[in-house]
Coordinates of N, CA and C in Angstrom, one line a residue:
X24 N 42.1 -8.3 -0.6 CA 42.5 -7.2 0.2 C 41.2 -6.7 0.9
X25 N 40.9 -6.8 2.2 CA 40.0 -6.1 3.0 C 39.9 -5.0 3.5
X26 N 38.8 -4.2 3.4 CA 38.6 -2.8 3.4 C 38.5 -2.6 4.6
X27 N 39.3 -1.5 5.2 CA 39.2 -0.9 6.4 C 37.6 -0.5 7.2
X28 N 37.5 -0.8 8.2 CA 36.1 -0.4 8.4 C 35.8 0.8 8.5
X29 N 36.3 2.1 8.3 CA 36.3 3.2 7.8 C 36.2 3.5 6.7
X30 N 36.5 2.6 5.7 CA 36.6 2.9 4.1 C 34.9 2.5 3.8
X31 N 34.9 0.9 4.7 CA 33.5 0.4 4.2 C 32.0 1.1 4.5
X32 N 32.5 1.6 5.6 CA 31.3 2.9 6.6 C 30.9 3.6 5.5
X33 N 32.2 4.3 4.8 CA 32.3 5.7 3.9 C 31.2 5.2 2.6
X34 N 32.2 4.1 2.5 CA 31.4 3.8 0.9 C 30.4 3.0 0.8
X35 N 29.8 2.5 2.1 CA 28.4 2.0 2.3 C 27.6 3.2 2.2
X36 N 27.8 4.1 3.1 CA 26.7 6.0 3.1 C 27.1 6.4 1.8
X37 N 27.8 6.3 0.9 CA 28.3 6.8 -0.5 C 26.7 6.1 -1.2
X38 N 26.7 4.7 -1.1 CA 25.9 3.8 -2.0 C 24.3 4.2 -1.5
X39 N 24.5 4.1 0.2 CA 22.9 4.4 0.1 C 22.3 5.8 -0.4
X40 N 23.5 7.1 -0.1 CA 22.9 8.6 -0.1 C 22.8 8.6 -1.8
X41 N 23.5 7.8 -2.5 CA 23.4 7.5 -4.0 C 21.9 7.3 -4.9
X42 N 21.7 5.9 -3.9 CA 20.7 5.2 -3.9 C 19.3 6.2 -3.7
X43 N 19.1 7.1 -2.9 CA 18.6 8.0 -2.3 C 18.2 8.7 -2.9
X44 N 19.1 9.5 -3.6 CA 19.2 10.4 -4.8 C 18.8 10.3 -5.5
X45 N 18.6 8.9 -6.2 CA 18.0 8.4 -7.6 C 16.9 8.4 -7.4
X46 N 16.4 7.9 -6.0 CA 15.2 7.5 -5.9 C 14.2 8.3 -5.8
X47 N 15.0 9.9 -5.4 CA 14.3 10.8 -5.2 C 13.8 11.9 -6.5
X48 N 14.7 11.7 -7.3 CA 14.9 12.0 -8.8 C 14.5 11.3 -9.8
X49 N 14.2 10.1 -9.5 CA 13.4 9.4 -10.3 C 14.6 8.5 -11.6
X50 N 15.9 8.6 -10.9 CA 16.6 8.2 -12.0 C 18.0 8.9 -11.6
X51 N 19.3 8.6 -11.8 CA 20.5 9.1 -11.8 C 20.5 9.8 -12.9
X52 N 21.0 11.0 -13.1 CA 21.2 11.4 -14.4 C 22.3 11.0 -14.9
X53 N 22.2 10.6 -16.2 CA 23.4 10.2 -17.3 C 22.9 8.7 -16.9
X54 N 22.3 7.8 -16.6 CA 22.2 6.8 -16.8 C 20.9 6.3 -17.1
X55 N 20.5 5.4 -17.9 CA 19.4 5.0 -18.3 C 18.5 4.0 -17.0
X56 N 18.2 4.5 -16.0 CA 17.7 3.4 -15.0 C 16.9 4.4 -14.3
X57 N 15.4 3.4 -13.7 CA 14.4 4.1 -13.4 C 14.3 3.8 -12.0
X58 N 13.5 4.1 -10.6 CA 13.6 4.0 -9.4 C 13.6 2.7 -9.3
X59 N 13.1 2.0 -10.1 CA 13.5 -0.3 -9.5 C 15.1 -0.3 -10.1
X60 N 15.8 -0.1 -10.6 CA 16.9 0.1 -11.2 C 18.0 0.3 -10.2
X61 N 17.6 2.0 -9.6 CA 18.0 2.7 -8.8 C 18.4 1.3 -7.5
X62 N 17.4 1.0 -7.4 CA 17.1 0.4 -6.0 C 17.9 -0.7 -6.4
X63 N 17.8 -1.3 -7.3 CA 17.9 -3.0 -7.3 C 19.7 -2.5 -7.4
X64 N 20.2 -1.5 -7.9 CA 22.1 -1.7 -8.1 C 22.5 -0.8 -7.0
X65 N 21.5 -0.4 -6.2 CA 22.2 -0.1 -4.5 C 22.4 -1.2 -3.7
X66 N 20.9 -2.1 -4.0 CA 21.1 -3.2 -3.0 C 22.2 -4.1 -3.2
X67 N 22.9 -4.4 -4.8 CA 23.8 -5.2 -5.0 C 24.9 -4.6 -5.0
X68 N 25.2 -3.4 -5.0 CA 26.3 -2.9 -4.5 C 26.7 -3.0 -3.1
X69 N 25.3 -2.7 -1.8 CA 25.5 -3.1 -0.3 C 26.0 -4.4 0.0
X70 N 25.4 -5.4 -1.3 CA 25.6 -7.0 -0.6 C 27.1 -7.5 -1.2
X71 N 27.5 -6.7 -2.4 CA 28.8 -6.4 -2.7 C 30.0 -6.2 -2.2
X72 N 29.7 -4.8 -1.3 CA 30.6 -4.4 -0.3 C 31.0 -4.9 1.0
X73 N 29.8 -6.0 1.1 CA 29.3 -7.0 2.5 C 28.9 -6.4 3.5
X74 N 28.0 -5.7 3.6 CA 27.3 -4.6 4.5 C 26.1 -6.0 4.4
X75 N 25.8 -6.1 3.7 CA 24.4 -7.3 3.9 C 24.7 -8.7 3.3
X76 N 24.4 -9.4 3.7 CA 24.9 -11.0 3.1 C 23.8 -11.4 2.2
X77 N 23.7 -12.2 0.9 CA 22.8 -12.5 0.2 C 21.0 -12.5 1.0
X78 N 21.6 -13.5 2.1 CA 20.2 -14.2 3.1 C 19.9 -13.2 3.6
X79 N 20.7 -11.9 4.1 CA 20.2 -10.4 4.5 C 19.1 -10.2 3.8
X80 N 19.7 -10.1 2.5 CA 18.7 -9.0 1.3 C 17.5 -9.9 0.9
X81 N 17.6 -11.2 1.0 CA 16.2 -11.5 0.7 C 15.2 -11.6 1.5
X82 N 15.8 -11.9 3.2 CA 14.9 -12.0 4.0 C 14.2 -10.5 3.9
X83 N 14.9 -9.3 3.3 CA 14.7 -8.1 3.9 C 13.2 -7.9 2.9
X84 N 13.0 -8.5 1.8 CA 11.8 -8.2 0.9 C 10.9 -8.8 1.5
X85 N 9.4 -8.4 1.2 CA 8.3 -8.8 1.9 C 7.5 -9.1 0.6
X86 N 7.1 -10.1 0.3 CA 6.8 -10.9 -0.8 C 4.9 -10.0 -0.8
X87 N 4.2 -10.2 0.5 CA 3.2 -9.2 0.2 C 3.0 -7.9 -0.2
X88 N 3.9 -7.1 0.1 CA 3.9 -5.8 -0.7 C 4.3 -6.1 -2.1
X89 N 5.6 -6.7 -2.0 CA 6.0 -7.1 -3.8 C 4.9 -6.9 -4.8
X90 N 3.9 -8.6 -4.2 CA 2.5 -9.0 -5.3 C 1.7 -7.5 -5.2
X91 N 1.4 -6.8 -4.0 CA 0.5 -6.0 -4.1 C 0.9 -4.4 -5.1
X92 N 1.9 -4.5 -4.9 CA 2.6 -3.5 -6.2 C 2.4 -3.8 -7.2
X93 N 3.0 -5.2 -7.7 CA 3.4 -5.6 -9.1 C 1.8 -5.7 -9.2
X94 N 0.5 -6.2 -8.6 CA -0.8 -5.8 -8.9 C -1.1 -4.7 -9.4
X95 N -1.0 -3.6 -8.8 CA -1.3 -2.2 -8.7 C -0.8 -1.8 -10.1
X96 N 0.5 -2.4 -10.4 CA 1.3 -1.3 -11.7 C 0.2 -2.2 -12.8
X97 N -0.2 -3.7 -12.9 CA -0.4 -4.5 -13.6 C -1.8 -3.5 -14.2
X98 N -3.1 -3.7 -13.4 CA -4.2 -2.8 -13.1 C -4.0 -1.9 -13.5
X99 N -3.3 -0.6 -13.2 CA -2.8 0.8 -13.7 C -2.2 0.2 -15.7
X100 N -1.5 -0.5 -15.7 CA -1.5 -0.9 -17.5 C -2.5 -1.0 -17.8
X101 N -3.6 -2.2 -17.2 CA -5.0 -2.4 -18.0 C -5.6 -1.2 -18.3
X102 N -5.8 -0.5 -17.1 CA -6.6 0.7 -17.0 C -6.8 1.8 -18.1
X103 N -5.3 1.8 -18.2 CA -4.1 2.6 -19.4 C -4.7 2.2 -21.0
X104 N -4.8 0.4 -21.0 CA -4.7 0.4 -22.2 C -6.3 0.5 -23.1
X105 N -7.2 0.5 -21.5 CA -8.7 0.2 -21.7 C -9.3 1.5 -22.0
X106 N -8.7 2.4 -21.7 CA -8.8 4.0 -22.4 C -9.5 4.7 -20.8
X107 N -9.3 4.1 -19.4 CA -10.4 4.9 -18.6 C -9.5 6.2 -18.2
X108 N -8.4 6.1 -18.2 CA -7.6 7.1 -17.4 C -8.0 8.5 -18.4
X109 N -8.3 7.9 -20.2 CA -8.8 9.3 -20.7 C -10.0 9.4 -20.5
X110 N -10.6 8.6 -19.9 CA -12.0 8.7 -20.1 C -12.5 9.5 -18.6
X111 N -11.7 9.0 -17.5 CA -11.4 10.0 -16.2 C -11.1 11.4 -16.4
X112 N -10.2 11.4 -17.1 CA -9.7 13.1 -17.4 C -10.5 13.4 -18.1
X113 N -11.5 13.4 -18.9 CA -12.5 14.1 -19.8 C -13.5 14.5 -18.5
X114 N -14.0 13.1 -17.9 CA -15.1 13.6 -16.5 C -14.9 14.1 -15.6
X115 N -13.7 14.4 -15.6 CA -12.8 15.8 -14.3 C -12.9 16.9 -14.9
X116 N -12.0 17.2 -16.2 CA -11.9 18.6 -16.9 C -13.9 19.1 -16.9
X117 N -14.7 18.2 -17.3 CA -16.1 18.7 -18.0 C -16.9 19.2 -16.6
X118 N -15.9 18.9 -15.5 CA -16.5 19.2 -14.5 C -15.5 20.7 -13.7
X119 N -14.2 20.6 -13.7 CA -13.4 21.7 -13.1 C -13.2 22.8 -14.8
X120 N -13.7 23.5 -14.4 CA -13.2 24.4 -15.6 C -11.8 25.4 -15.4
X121 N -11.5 25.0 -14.2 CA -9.9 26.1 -13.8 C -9.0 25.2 -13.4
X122 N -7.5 25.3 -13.5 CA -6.9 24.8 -12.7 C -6.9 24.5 -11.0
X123 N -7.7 25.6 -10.6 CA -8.2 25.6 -9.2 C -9.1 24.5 -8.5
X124 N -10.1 24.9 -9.8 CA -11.3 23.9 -9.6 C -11.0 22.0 -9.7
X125 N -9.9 22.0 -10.3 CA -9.4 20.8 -10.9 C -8.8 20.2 -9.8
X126 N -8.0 21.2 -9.2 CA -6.7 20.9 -7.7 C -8.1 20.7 -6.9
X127 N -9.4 21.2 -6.5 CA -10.0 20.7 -5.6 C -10.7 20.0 -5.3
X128 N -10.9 19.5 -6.7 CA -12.0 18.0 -7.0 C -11.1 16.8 -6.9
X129 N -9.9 17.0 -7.6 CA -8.9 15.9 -7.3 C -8.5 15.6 -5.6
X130 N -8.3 16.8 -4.7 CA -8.2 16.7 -3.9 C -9.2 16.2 -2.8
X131 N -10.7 16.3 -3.0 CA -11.7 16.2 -2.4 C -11.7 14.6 -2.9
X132 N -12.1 14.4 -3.8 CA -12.6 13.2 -4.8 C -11.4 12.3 -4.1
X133 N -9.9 12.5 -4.3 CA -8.9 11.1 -3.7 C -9.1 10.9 -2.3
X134 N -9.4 12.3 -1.6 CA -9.6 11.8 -0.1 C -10.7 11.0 0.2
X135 N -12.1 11.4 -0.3 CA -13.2 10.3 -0.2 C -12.8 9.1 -0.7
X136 N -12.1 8.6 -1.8 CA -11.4 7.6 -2.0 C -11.1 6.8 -1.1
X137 N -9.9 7.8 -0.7 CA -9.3 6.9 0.3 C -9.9 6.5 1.6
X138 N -10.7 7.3 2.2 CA -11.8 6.9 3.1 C -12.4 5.6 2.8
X139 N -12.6 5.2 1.7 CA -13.2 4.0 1.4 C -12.3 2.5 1.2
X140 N -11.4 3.0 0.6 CA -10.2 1.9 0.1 C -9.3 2.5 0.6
X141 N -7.8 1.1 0.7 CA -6.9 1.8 1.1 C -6.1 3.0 0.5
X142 N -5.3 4.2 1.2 CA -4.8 5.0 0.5 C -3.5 4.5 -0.2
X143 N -3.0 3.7 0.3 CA -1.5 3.1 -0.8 C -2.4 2.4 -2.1
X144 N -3.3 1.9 -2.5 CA -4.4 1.9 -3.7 C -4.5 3.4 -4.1
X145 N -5.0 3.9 -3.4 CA -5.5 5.5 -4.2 C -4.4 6.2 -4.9
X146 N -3.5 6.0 -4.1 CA -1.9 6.6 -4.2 C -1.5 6.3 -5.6
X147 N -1.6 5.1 -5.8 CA -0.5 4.2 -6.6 C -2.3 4.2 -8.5
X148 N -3.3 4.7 -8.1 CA -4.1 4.5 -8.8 C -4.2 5.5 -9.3
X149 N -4.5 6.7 -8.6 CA -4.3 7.7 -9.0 C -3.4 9.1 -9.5
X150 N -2.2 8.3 -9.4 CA -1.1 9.4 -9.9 C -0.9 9.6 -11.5
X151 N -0.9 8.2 -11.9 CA -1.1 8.3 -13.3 C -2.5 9.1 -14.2
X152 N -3.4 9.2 -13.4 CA -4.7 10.1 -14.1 C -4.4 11.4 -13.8
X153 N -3.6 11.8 -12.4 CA -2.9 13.3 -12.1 C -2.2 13.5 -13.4
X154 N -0.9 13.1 -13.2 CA 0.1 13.0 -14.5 C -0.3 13.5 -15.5
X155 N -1.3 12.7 -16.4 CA -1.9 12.8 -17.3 C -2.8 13.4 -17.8
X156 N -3.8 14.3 -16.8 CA -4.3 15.3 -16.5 C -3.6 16.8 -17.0
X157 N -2.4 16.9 -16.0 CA -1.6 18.0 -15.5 C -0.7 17.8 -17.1
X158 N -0.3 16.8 -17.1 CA 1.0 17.3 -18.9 C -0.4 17.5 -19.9
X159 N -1.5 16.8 -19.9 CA -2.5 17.5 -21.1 C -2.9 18.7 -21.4
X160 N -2.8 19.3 -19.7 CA -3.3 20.4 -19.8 C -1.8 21.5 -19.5
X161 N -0.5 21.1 -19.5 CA 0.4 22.0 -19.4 C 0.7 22.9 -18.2
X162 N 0.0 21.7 -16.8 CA 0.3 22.0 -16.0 C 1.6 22.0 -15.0
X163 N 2.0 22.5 -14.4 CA 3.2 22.4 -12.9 C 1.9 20.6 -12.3
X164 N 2.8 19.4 -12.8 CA 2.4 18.5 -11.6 C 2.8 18.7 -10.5
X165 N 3.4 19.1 -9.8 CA 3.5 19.0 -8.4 C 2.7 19.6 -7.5
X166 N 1.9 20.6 -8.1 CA 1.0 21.1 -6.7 C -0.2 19.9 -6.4
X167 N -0.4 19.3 -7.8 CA -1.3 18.3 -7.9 C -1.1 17.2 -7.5
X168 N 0.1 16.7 -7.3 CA 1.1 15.8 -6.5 C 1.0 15.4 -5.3
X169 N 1.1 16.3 -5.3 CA 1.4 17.2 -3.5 C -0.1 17.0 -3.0
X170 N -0.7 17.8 -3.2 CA -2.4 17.7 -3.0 C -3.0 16.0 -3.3
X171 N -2.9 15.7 -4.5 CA -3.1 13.9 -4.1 C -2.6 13.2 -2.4
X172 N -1.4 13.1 -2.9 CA -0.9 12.6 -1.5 C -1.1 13.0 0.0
X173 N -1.3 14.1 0.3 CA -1.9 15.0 1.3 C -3.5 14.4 1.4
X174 N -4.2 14.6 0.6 CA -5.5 13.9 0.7 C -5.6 12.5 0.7
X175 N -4.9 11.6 0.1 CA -5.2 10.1 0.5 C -4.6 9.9 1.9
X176 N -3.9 10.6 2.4 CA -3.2 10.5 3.6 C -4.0 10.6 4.7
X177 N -4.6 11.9 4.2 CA -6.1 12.5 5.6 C -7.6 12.0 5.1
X178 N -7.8 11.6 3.6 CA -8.7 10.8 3.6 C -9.0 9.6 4.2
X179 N -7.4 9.0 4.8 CA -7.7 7.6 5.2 C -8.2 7.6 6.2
X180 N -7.7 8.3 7.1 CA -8.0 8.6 8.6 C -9.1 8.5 8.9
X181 N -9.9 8.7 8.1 CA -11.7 9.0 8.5 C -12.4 7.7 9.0
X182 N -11.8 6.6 8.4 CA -12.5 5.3 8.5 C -12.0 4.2 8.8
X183 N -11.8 3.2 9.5 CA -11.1 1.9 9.8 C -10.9 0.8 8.4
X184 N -11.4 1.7 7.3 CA -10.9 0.5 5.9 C -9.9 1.7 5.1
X185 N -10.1 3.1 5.6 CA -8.7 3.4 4.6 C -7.5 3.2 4.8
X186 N -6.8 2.9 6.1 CA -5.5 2.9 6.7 C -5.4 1.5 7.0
X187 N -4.5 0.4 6.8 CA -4.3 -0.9 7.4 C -3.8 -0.4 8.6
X188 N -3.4 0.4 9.3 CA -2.8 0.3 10.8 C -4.2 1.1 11.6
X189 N -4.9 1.7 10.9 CA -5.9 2.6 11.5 C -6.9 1.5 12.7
X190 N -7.2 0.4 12.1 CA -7.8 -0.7 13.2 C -7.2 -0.7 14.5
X191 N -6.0 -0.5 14.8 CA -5.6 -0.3 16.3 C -6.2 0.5 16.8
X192 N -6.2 1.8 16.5 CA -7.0 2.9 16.9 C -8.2 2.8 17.3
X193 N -9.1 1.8 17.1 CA -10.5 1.7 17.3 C -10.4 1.7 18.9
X194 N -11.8 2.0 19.4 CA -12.3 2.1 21.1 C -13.1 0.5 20.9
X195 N -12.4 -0.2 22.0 CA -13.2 -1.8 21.4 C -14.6 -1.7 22.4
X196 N -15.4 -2.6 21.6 CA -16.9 -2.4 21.1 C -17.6 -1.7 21.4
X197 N -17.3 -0.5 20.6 CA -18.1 0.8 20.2 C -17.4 0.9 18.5
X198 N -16.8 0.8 18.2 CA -16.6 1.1 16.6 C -16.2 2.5 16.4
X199 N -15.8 3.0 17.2 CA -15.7 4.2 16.9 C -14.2 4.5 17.3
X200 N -13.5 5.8 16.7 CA -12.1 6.2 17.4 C -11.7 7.0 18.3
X201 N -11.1 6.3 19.2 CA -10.5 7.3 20.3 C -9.4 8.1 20.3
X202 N -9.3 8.8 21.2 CA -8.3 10.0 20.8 C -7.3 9.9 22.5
X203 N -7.9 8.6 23.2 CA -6.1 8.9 24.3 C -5.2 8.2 23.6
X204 N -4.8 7.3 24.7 CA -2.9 7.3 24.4 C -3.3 6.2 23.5
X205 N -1.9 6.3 22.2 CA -1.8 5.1 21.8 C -1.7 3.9 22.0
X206 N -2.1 3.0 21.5 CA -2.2 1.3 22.1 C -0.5 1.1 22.2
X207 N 0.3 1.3 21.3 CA 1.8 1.1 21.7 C 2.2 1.8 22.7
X208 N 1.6 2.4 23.7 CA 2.5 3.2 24.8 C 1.9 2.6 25.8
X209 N 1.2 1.8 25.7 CA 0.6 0.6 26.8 C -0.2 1.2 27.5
X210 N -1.6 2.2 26.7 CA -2.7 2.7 27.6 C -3.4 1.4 27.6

């Protein structure tokens, strides 16, 4: 029996605003599944419903981000098990003695970061030493959150190695950045 294309519309926006939700929450509540979870039984519900055809959904992954994640979380384990993330938090706290002073060294310190390396690295490097930081000390994570990501974002900007898209921007041969029209609006 085939579903009206009204029904399929409905319950395609059902799966993704679902999907969305979880993702945004870090988890459905009442079910045991974490944001790859979330993600991976939206997508098989869309290719379910036939909104996407198998060859849809695989072409739709990009095998370079994949490895560069599954790197990142790999690295973030080592890191974890090699004791530096406590050993980071000891050389933050011995240096911010307020919650203040802490939100501004983290804030300062990821943006220089990311100036240097990319910020999807800083991002994905750094949230776990926030995290762990902020529940040690019985803090509200999210202003610290919030302030990471906001700084790797405007840390990148500063230099042609924190942003992979930032190199368009360059003024060619001078090395430096310009500020007219974007290269996509065909200045």
């Amino acid at each position: 029996m085939a579903l009206s294309r009204e029904i399929l519309e409905g319950l395609s926006l059902l799966v993704l605003l679902l999907t969305y939700l979880g993702l945004a929450l870090g988890g459905l509540p009442g079910y045991r599944m974490n944001r790859a979870g979330v993600a991976l039984v939206g997508a098989s519900f869309l290719v379910l419903l036939g909104v996407l055809d198998l060859r849809e959904a695989w072409q739709a992954l990009d095998a370079g981000t994949l490895v560069f994640l599954f790197g990142i979380m790999v690295l973030n384990a080592h890191l974890g098990y090699a004791g530096f993330f406590g050993l980071a938090a000891e050389g933050l706290l011995g240096l911010a003695r307020t919650p203040l002073a802490l939100l501004l060294l983290l804030t300062f310190g990821s943006g220089f970061l990311s100036a240097l390396f990319l910020n999807d690295t800083m991002a994905l490097l750094l949230t776990p030493l926030v995290l762990s930081l902020t529940w040690s000390l019985g803090l509200n994570p999210v202003p610290y959150l919030l302030a990471l990501m906001a700084a790797v974002n405007t840390g990148s900007l500063m230099t042609p190695t924190g942003c992979s898209w930032r190199p368009w921007c360059r003024s060619p041969g001078t090395g430096f950045f310009w500020l007219g029209e974007a290269p996509w609006r065909g200045a």
